[in-house]
mmCIF file with all atom_site columns, C-alpha atoms in Angstrom:
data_model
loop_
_atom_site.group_PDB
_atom_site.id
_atom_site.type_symbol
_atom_site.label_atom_id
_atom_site.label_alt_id
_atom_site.label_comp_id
_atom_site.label_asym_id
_atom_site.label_entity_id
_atom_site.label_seq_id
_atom_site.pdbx_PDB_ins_code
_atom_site.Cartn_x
_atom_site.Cartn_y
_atom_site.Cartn_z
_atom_site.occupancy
_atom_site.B_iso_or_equiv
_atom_site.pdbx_formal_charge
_atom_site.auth_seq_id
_atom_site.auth_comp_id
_atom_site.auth_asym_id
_atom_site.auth_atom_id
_atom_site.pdbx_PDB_model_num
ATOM 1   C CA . UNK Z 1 1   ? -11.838 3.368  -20.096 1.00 78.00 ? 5   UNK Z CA 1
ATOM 2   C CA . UNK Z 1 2   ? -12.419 2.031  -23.328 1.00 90.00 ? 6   UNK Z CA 1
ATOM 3   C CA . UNK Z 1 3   ? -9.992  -0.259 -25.469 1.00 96.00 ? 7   UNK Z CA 1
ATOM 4   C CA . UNK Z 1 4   ? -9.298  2.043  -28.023 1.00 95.00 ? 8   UNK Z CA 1
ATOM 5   C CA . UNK Z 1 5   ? -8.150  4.684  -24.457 1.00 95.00 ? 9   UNK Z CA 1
ATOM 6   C CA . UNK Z 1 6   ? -6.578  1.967  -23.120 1.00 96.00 ? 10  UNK Z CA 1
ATOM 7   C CA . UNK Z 1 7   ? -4.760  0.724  -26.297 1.00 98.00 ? 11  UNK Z CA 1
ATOM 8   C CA . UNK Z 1 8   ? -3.320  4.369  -26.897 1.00 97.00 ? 12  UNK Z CA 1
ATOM 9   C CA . UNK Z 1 9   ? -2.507  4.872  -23.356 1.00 96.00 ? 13  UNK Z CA 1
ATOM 10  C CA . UNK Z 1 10  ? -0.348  1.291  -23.701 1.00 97.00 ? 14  UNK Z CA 1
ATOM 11  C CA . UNK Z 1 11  ? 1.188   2.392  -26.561 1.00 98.00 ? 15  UNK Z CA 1
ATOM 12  C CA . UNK Z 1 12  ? 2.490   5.805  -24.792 1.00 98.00 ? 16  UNK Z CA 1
ATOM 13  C CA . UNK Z 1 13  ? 3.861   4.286  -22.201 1.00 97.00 ? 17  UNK Z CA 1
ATOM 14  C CA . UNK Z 1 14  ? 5.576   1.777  -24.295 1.00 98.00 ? 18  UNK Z CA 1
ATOM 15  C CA . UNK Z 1 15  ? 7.167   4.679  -26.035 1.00 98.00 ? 19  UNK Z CA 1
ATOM 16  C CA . UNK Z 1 16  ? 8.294   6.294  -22.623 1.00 98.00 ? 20  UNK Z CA 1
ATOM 17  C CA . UNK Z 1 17  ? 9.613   3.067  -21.192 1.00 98.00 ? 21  UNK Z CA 1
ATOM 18  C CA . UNK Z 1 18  ? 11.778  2.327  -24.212 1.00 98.00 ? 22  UNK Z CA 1
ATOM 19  C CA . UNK Z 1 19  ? 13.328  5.875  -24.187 1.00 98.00 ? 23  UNK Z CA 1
ATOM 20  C CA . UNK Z 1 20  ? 13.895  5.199  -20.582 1.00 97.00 ? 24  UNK Z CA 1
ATOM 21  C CA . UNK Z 1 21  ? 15.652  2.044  -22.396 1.00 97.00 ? 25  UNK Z CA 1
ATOM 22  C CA . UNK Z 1 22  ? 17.713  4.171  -25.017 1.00 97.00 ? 26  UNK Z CA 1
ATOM 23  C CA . UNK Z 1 23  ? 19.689  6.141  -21.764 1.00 96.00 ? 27  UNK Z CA 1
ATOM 24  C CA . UNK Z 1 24  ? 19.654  2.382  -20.244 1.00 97.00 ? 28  UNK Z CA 1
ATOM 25  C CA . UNK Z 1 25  ? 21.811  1.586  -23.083 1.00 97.00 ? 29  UNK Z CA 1
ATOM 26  C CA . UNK Z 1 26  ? 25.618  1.373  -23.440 1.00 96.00 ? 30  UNK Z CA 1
ATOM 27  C CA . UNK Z 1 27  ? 25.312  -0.487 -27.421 1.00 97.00 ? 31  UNK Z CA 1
ATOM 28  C CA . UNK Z 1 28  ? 24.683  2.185  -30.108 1.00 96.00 ? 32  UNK Z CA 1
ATOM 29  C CA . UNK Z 1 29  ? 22.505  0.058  -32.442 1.00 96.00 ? 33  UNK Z CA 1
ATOM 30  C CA . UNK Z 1 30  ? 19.970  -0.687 -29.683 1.00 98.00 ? 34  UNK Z CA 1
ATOM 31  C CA . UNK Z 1 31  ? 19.965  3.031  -28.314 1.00 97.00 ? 35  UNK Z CA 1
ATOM 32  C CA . UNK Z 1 32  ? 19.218  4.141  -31.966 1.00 97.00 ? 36  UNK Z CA 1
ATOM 33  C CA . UNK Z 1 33  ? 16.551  1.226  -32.474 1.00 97.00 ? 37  UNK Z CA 1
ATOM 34  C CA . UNK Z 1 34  ? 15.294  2.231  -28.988 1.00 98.00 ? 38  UNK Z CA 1
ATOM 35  C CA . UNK Z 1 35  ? 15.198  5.592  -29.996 1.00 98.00 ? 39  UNK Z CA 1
ATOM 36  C CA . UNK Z 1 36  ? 13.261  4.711  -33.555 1.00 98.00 ? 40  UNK Z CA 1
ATOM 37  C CA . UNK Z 1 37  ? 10.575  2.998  -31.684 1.00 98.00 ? 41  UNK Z CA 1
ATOM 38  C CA . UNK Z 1 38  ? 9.827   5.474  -28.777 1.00 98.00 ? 42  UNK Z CA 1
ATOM 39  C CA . UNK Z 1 39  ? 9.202   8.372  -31.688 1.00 98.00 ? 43  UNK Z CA 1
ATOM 40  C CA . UNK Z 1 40  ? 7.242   5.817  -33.953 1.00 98.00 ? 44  UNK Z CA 1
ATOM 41  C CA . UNK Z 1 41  ? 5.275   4.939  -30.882 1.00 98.00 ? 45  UNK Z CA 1
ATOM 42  C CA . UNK Z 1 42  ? 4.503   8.310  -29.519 1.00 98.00 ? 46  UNK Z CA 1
ATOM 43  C CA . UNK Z 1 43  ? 3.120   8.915  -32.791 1.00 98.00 ? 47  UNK Z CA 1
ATOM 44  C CA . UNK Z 1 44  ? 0.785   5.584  -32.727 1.00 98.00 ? 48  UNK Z CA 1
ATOM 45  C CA . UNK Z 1 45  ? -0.513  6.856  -29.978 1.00 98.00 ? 49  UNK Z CA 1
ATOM 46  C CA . UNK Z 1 46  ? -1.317  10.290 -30.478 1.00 98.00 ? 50  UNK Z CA 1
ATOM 47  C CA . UNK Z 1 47  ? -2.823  9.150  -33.401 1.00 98.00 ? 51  UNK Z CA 1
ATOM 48  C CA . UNK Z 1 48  ? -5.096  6.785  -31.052 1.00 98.00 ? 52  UNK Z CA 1
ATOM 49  C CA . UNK Z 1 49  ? -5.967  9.365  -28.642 1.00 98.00 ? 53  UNK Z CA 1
ATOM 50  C CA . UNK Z 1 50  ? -7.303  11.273 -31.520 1.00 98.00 ? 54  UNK Z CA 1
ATOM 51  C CA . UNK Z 1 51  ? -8.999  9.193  -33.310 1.00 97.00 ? 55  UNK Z CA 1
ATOM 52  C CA . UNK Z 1 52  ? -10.762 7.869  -29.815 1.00 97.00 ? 56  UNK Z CA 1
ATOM 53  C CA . UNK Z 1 53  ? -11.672 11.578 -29.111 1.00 98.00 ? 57  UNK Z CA 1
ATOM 54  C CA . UNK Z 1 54  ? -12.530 12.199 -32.397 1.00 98.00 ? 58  UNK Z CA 1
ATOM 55  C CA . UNK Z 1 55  ? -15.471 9.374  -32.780 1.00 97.00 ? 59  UNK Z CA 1
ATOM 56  C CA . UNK Z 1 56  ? -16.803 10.714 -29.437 1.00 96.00 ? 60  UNK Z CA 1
ATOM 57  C CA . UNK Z 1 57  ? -16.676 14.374 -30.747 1.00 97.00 ? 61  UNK Z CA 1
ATOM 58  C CA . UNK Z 1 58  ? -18.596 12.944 -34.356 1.00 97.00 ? 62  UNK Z CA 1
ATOM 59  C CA . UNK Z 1 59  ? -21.164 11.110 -32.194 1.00 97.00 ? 63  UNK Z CA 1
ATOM 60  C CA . UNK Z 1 60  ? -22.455 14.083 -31.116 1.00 96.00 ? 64  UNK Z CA 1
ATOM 61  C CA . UNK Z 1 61  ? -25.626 15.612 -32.988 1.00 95.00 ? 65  UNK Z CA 1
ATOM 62  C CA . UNK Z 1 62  ? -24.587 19.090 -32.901 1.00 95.00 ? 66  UNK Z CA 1
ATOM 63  C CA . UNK Z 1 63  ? -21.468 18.503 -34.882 1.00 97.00 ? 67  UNK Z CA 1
ATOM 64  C CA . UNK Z 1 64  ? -22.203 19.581 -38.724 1.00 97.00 ? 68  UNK Z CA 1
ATOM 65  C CA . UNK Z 1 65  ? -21.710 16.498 -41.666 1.00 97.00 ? 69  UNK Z CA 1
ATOM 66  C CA . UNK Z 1 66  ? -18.269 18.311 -43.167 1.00 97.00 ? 70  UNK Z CA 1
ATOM 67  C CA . UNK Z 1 67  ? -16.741 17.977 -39.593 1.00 97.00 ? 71  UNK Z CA 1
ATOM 68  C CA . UNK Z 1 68  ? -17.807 14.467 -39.074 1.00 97.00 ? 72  UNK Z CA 1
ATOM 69  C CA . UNK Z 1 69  ? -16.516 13.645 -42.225 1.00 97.00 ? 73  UNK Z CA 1
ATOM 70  C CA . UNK Z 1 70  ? -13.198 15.112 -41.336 1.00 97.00 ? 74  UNK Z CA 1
ATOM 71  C CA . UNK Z 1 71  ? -12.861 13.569 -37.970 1.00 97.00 ? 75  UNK Z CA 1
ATOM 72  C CA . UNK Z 1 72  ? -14.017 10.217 -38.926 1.00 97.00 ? 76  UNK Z CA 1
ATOM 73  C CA . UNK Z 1 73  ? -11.643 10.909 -42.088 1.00 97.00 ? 77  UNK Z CA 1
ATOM 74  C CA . UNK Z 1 74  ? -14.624 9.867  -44.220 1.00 97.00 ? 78  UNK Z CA 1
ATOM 75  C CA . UNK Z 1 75  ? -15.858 11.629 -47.824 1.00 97.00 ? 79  UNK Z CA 1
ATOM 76  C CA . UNK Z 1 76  ? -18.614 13.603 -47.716 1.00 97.00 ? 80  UNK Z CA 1
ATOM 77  C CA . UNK Z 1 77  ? -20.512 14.112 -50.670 1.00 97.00 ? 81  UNK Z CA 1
ATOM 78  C CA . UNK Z 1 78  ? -23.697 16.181 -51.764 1.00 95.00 ? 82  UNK Z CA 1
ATOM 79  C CA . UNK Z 1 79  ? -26.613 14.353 -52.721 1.00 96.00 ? 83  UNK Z CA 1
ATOM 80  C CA . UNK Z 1 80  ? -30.021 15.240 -53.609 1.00 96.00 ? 84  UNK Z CA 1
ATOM 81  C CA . UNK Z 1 81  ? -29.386 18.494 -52.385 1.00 96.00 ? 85  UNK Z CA 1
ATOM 82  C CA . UNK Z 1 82  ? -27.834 17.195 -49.235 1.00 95.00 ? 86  UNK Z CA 1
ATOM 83  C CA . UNK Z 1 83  ? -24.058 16.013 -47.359 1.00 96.00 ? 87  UNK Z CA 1
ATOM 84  C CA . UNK Z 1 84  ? -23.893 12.749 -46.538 1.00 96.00 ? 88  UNK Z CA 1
ATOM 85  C CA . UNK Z 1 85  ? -21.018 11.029 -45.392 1.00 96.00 ? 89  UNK Z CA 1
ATOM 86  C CA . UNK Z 1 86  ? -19.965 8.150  -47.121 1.00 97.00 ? 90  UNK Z CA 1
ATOM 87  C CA . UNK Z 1 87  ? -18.028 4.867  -46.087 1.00 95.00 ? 91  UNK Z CA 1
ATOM 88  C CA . UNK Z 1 88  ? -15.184 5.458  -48.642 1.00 96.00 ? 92  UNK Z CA 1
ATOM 89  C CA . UNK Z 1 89  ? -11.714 7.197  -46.734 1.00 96.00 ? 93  UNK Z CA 1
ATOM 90  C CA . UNK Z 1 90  ? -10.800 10.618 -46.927 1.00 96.00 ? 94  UNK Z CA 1
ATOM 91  C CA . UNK Z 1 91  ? -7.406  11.344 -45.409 1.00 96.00 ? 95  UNK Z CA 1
ATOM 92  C CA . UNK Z 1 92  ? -7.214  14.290 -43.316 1.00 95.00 ? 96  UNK Z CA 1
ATOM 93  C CA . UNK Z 1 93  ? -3.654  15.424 -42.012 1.00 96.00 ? 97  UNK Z CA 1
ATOM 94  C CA . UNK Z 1 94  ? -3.408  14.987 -38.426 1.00 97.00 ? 98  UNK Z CA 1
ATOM 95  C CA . UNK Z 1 95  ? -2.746  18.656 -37.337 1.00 96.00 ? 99  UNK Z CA 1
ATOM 96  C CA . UNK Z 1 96  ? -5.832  19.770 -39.232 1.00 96.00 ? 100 UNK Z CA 1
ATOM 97  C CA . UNK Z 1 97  ? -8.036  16.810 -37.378 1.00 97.00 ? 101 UNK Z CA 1
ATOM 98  C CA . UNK Z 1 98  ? -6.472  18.170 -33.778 1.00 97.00 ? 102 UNK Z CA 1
ATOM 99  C CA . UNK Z 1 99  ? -7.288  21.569 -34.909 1.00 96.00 ? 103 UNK Z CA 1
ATOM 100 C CA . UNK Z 1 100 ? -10.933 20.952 -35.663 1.00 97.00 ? 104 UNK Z CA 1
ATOM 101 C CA . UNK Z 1 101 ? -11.348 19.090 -32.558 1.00 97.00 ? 105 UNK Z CA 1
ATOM 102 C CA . UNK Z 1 102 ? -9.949  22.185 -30.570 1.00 96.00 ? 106 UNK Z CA 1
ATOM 103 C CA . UNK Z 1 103 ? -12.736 24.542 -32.764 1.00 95.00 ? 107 UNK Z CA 1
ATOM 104 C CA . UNK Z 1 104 ? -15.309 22.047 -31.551 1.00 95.00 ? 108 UNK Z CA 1
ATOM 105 C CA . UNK Z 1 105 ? -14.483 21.645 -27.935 1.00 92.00 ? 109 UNK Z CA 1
ATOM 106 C CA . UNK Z 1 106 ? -16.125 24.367 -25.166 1.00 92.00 ? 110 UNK Z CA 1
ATOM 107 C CA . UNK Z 1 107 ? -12.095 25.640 -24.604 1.00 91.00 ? 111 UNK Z CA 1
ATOM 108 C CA . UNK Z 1 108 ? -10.378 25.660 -27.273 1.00 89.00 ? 112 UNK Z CA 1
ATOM 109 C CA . UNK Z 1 109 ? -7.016  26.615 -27.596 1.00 90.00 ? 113 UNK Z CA 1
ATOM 110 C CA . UNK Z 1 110 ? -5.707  26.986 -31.167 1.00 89.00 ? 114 UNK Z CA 1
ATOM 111 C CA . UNK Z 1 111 ? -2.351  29.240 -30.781 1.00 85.00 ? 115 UNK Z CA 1
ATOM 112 C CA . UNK Z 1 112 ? -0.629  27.529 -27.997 1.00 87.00 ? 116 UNK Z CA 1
ATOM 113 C CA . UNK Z 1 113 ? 3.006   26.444 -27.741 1.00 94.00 ? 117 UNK Z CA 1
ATOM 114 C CA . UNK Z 1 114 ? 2.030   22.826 -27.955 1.00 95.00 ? 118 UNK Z CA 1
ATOM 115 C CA . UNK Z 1 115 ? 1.038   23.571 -31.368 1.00 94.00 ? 119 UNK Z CA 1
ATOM 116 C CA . UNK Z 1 116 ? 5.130   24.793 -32.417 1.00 96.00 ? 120 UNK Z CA 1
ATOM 117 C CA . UNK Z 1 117 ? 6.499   21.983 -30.403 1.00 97.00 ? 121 UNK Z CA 1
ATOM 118 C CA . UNK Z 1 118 ? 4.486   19.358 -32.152 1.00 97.00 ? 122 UNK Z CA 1
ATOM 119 C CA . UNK Z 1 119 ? 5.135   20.395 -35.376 1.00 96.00 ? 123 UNK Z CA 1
ATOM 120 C CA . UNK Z 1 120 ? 8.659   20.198 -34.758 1.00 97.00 ? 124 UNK Z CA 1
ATOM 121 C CA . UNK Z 1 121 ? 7.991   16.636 -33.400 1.00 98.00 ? 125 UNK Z CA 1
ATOM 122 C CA . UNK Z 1 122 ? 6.292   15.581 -36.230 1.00 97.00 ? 126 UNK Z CA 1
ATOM 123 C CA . UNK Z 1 123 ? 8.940   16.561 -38.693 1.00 97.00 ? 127 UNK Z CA 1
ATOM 124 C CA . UNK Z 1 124 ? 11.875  14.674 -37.101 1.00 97.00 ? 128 UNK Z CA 1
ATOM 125 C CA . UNK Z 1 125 ? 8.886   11.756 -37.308 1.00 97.00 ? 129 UNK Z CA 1
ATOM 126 C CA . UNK Z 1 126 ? 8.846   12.062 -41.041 1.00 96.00 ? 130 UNK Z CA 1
ATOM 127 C CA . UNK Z 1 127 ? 12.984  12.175 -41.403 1.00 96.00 ? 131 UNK Z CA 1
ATOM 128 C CA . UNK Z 1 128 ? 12.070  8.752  -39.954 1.00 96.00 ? 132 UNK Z CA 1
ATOM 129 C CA . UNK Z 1 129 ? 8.990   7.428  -41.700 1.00 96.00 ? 133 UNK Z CA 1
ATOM 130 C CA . UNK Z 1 130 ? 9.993   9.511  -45.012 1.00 95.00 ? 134 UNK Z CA 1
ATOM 131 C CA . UNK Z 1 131 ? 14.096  9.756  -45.078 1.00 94.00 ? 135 UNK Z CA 1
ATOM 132 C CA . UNK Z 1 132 ? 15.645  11.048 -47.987 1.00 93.00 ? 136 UNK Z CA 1
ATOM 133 C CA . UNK Z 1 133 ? 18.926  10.152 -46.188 1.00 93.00 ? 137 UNK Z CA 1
ATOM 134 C CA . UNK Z 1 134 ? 19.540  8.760  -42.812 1.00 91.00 ? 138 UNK Z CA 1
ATOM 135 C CA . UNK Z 1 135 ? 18.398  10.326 -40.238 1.00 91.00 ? 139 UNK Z CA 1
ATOM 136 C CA . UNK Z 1 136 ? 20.166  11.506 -36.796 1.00 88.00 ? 140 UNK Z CA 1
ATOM 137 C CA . UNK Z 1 137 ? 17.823  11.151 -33.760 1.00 93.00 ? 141 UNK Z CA 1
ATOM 138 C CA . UNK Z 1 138 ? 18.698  12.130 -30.350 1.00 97.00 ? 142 UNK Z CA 1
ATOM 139 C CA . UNK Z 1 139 ? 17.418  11.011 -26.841 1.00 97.00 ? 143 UNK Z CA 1
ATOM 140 C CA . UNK Z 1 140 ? 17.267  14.641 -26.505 1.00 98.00 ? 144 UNK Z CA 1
ATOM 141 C CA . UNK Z 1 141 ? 15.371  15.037 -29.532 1.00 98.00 ? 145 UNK Z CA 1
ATOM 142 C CA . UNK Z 1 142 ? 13.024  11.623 -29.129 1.00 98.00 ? 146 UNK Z CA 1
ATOM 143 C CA . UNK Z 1 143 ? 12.479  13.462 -25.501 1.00 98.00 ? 147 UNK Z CA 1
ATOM 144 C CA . UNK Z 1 144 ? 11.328  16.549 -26.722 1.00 98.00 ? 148 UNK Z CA 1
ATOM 145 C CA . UNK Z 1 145 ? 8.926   15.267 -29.531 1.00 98.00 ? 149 UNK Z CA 1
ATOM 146 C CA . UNK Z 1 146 ? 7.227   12.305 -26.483 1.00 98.00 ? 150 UNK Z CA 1
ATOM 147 C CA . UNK Z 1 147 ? 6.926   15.497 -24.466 1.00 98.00 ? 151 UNK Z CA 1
ATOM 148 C CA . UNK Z 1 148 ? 4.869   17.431 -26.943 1.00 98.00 ? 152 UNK Z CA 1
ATOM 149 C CA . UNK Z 1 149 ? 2.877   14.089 -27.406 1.00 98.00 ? 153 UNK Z CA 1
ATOM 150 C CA . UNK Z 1 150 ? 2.102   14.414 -24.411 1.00 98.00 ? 154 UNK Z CA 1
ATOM 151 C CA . UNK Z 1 151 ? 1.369   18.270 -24.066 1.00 97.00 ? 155 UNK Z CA 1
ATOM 152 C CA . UNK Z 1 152 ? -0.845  18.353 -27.324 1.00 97.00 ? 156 UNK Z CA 1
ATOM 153 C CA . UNK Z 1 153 ? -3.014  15.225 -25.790 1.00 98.00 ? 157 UNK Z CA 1
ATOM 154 C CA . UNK Z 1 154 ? -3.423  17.365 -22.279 1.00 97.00 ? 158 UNK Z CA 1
ATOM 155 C CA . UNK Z 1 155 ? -4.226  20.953 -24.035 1.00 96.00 ? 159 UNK Z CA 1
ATOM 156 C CA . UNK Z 1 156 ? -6.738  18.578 -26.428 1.00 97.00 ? 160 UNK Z CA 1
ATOM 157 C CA . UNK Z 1 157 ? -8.198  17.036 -23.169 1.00 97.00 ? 161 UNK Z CA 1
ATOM 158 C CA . UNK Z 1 158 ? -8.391  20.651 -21.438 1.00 96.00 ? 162 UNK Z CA 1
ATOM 159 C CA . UNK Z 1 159 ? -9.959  22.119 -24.917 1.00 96.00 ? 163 UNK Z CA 1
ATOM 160 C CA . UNK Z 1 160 ? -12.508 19.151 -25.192 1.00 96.00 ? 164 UNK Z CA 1
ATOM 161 C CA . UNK Z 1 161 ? -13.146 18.095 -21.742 1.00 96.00 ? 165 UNK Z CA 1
ATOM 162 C CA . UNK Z 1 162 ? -12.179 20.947 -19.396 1.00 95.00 ? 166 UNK Z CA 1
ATOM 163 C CA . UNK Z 1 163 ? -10.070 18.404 -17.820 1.00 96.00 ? 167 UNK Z CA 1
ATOM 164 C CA . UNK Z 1 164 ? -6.346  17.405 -17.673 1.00 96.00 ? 168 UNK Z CA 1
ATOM 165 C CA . UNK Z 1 165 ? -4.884  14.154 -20.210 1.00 96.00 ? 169 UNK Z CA 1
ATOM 166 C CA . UNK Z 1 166 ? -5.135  11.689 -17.255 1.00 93.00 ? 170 UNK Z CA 1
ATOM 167 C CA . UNK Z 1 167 ? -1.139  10.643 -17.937 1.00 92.00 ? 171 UNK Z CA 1
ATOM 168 C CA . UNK Z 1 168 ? -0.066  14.034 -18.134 1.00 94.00 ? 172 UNK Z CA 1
ATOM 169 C CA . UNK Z 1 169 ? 1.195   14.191 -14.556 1.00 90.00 ? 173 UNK Z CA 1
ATOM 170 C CA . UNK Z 1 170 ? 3.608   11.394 -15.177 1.00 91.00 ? 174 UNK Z CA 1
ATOM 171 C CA . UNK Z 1 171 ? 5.330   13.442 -18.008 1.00 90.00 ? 175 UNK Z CA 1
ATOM 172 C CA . UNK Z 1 172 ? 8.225   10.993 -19.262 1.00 93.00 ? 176 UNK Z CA 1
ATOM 173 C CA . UNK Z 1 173 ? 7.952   8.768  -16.428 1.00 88.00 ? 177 UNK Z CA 1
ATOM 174 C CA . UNK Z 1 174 ? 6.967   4.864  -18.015 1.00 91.00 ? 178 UNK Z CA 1
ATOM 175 C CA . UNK Z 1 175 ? 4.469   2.630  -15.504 1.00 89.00 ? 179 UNK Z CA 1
ATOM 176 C CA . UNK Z 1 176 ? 6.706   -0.472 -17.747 1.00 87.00 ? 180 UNK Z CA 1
ATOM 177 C CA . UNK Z 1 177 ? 9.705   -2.319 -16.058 1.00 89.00 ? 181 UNK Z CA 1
ATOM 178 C CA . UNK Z 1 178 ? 10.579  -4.315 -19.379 1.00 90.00 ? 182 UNK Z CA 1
#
């Protein structure tokens, strides 16, 4: 396993063990900063995964200059009659990088409900990073959005590798004891 695997796999199961530690809870203000961190960190983490799969997936010589540029979130630019990809950053939204990845794997799966569930996931994320008042998160709600975290990274795996997300079988269930 790599760091970058085994940095994002860390971070996951920080974000399951402090939900675990949101229920543990009988103070409001720590369930709710519990709650805060286990939907930040899910998101750190699928984020990781991503970007891990997607420098594997750019490595490759069969994938085209525009897509390399999009997964490595890089500018592409033509010159002398040719794309080249160029060290300045080019911002690609998340979604669209998972997407691409899907297009590119041998299996992909582009329609599926992990693709509904995540977008609902990431929009109580940005009524956290982005509030324009406070937000209300649930455990029920932080729940739900980890658990498409986790569903999106095992259909990615499945479209990519033909293989399971290796944490998948623990669903919500953290390896932490903090």
């Amino acid at each position: 396993m790599s760091e970058i695997d085994a940095f994002a796999s860390s971070l996951l199961e920080e974000a399951k063990r402090l939900l675990e530690k949101a229920g543990e809870t009988s103070e409001p203000d720590a369930e709710r900063a519990y709650l805060h961190s286990a939907l930040l960190l899910a998101f750190c983490s699928l984020e990781a995964h991503v970007n891990s799969v997607a420098d594997e997936i750019a490595a490759r010589p069969m994938t085209t200059t525009h897509s390399r540029g999009v997964l490595l979130e890089r500018r592409v630019e033509l010159k002398k009659g040719e794309f080249v990809l160029q060290n300045s950053p080019q911002i690609s939204r998340l979604m669209d990088r998972i997407l691409l990845l899907h297009r590119l794997g041998p299996k992909p799966n582009l329609s599926g409900e992990w693709h509904g569930r995540l977008t609902t996931a990431t929009d109580l994320r940005n009524k956290l990073t982005h509030p324009k008042s406070v937000p209300s998160l649930s455990a029920a709600s932080v729940k739900k959005a980890i658990e498409a975290v986790i569903e999106t990274l095992d259909e990615l795996y499945i479209a990519v590798y033909k293989s399971r997300f290796p944490a998948a079988h623990r669903s919500l269930d953290s390896k932490l004891t903090f």
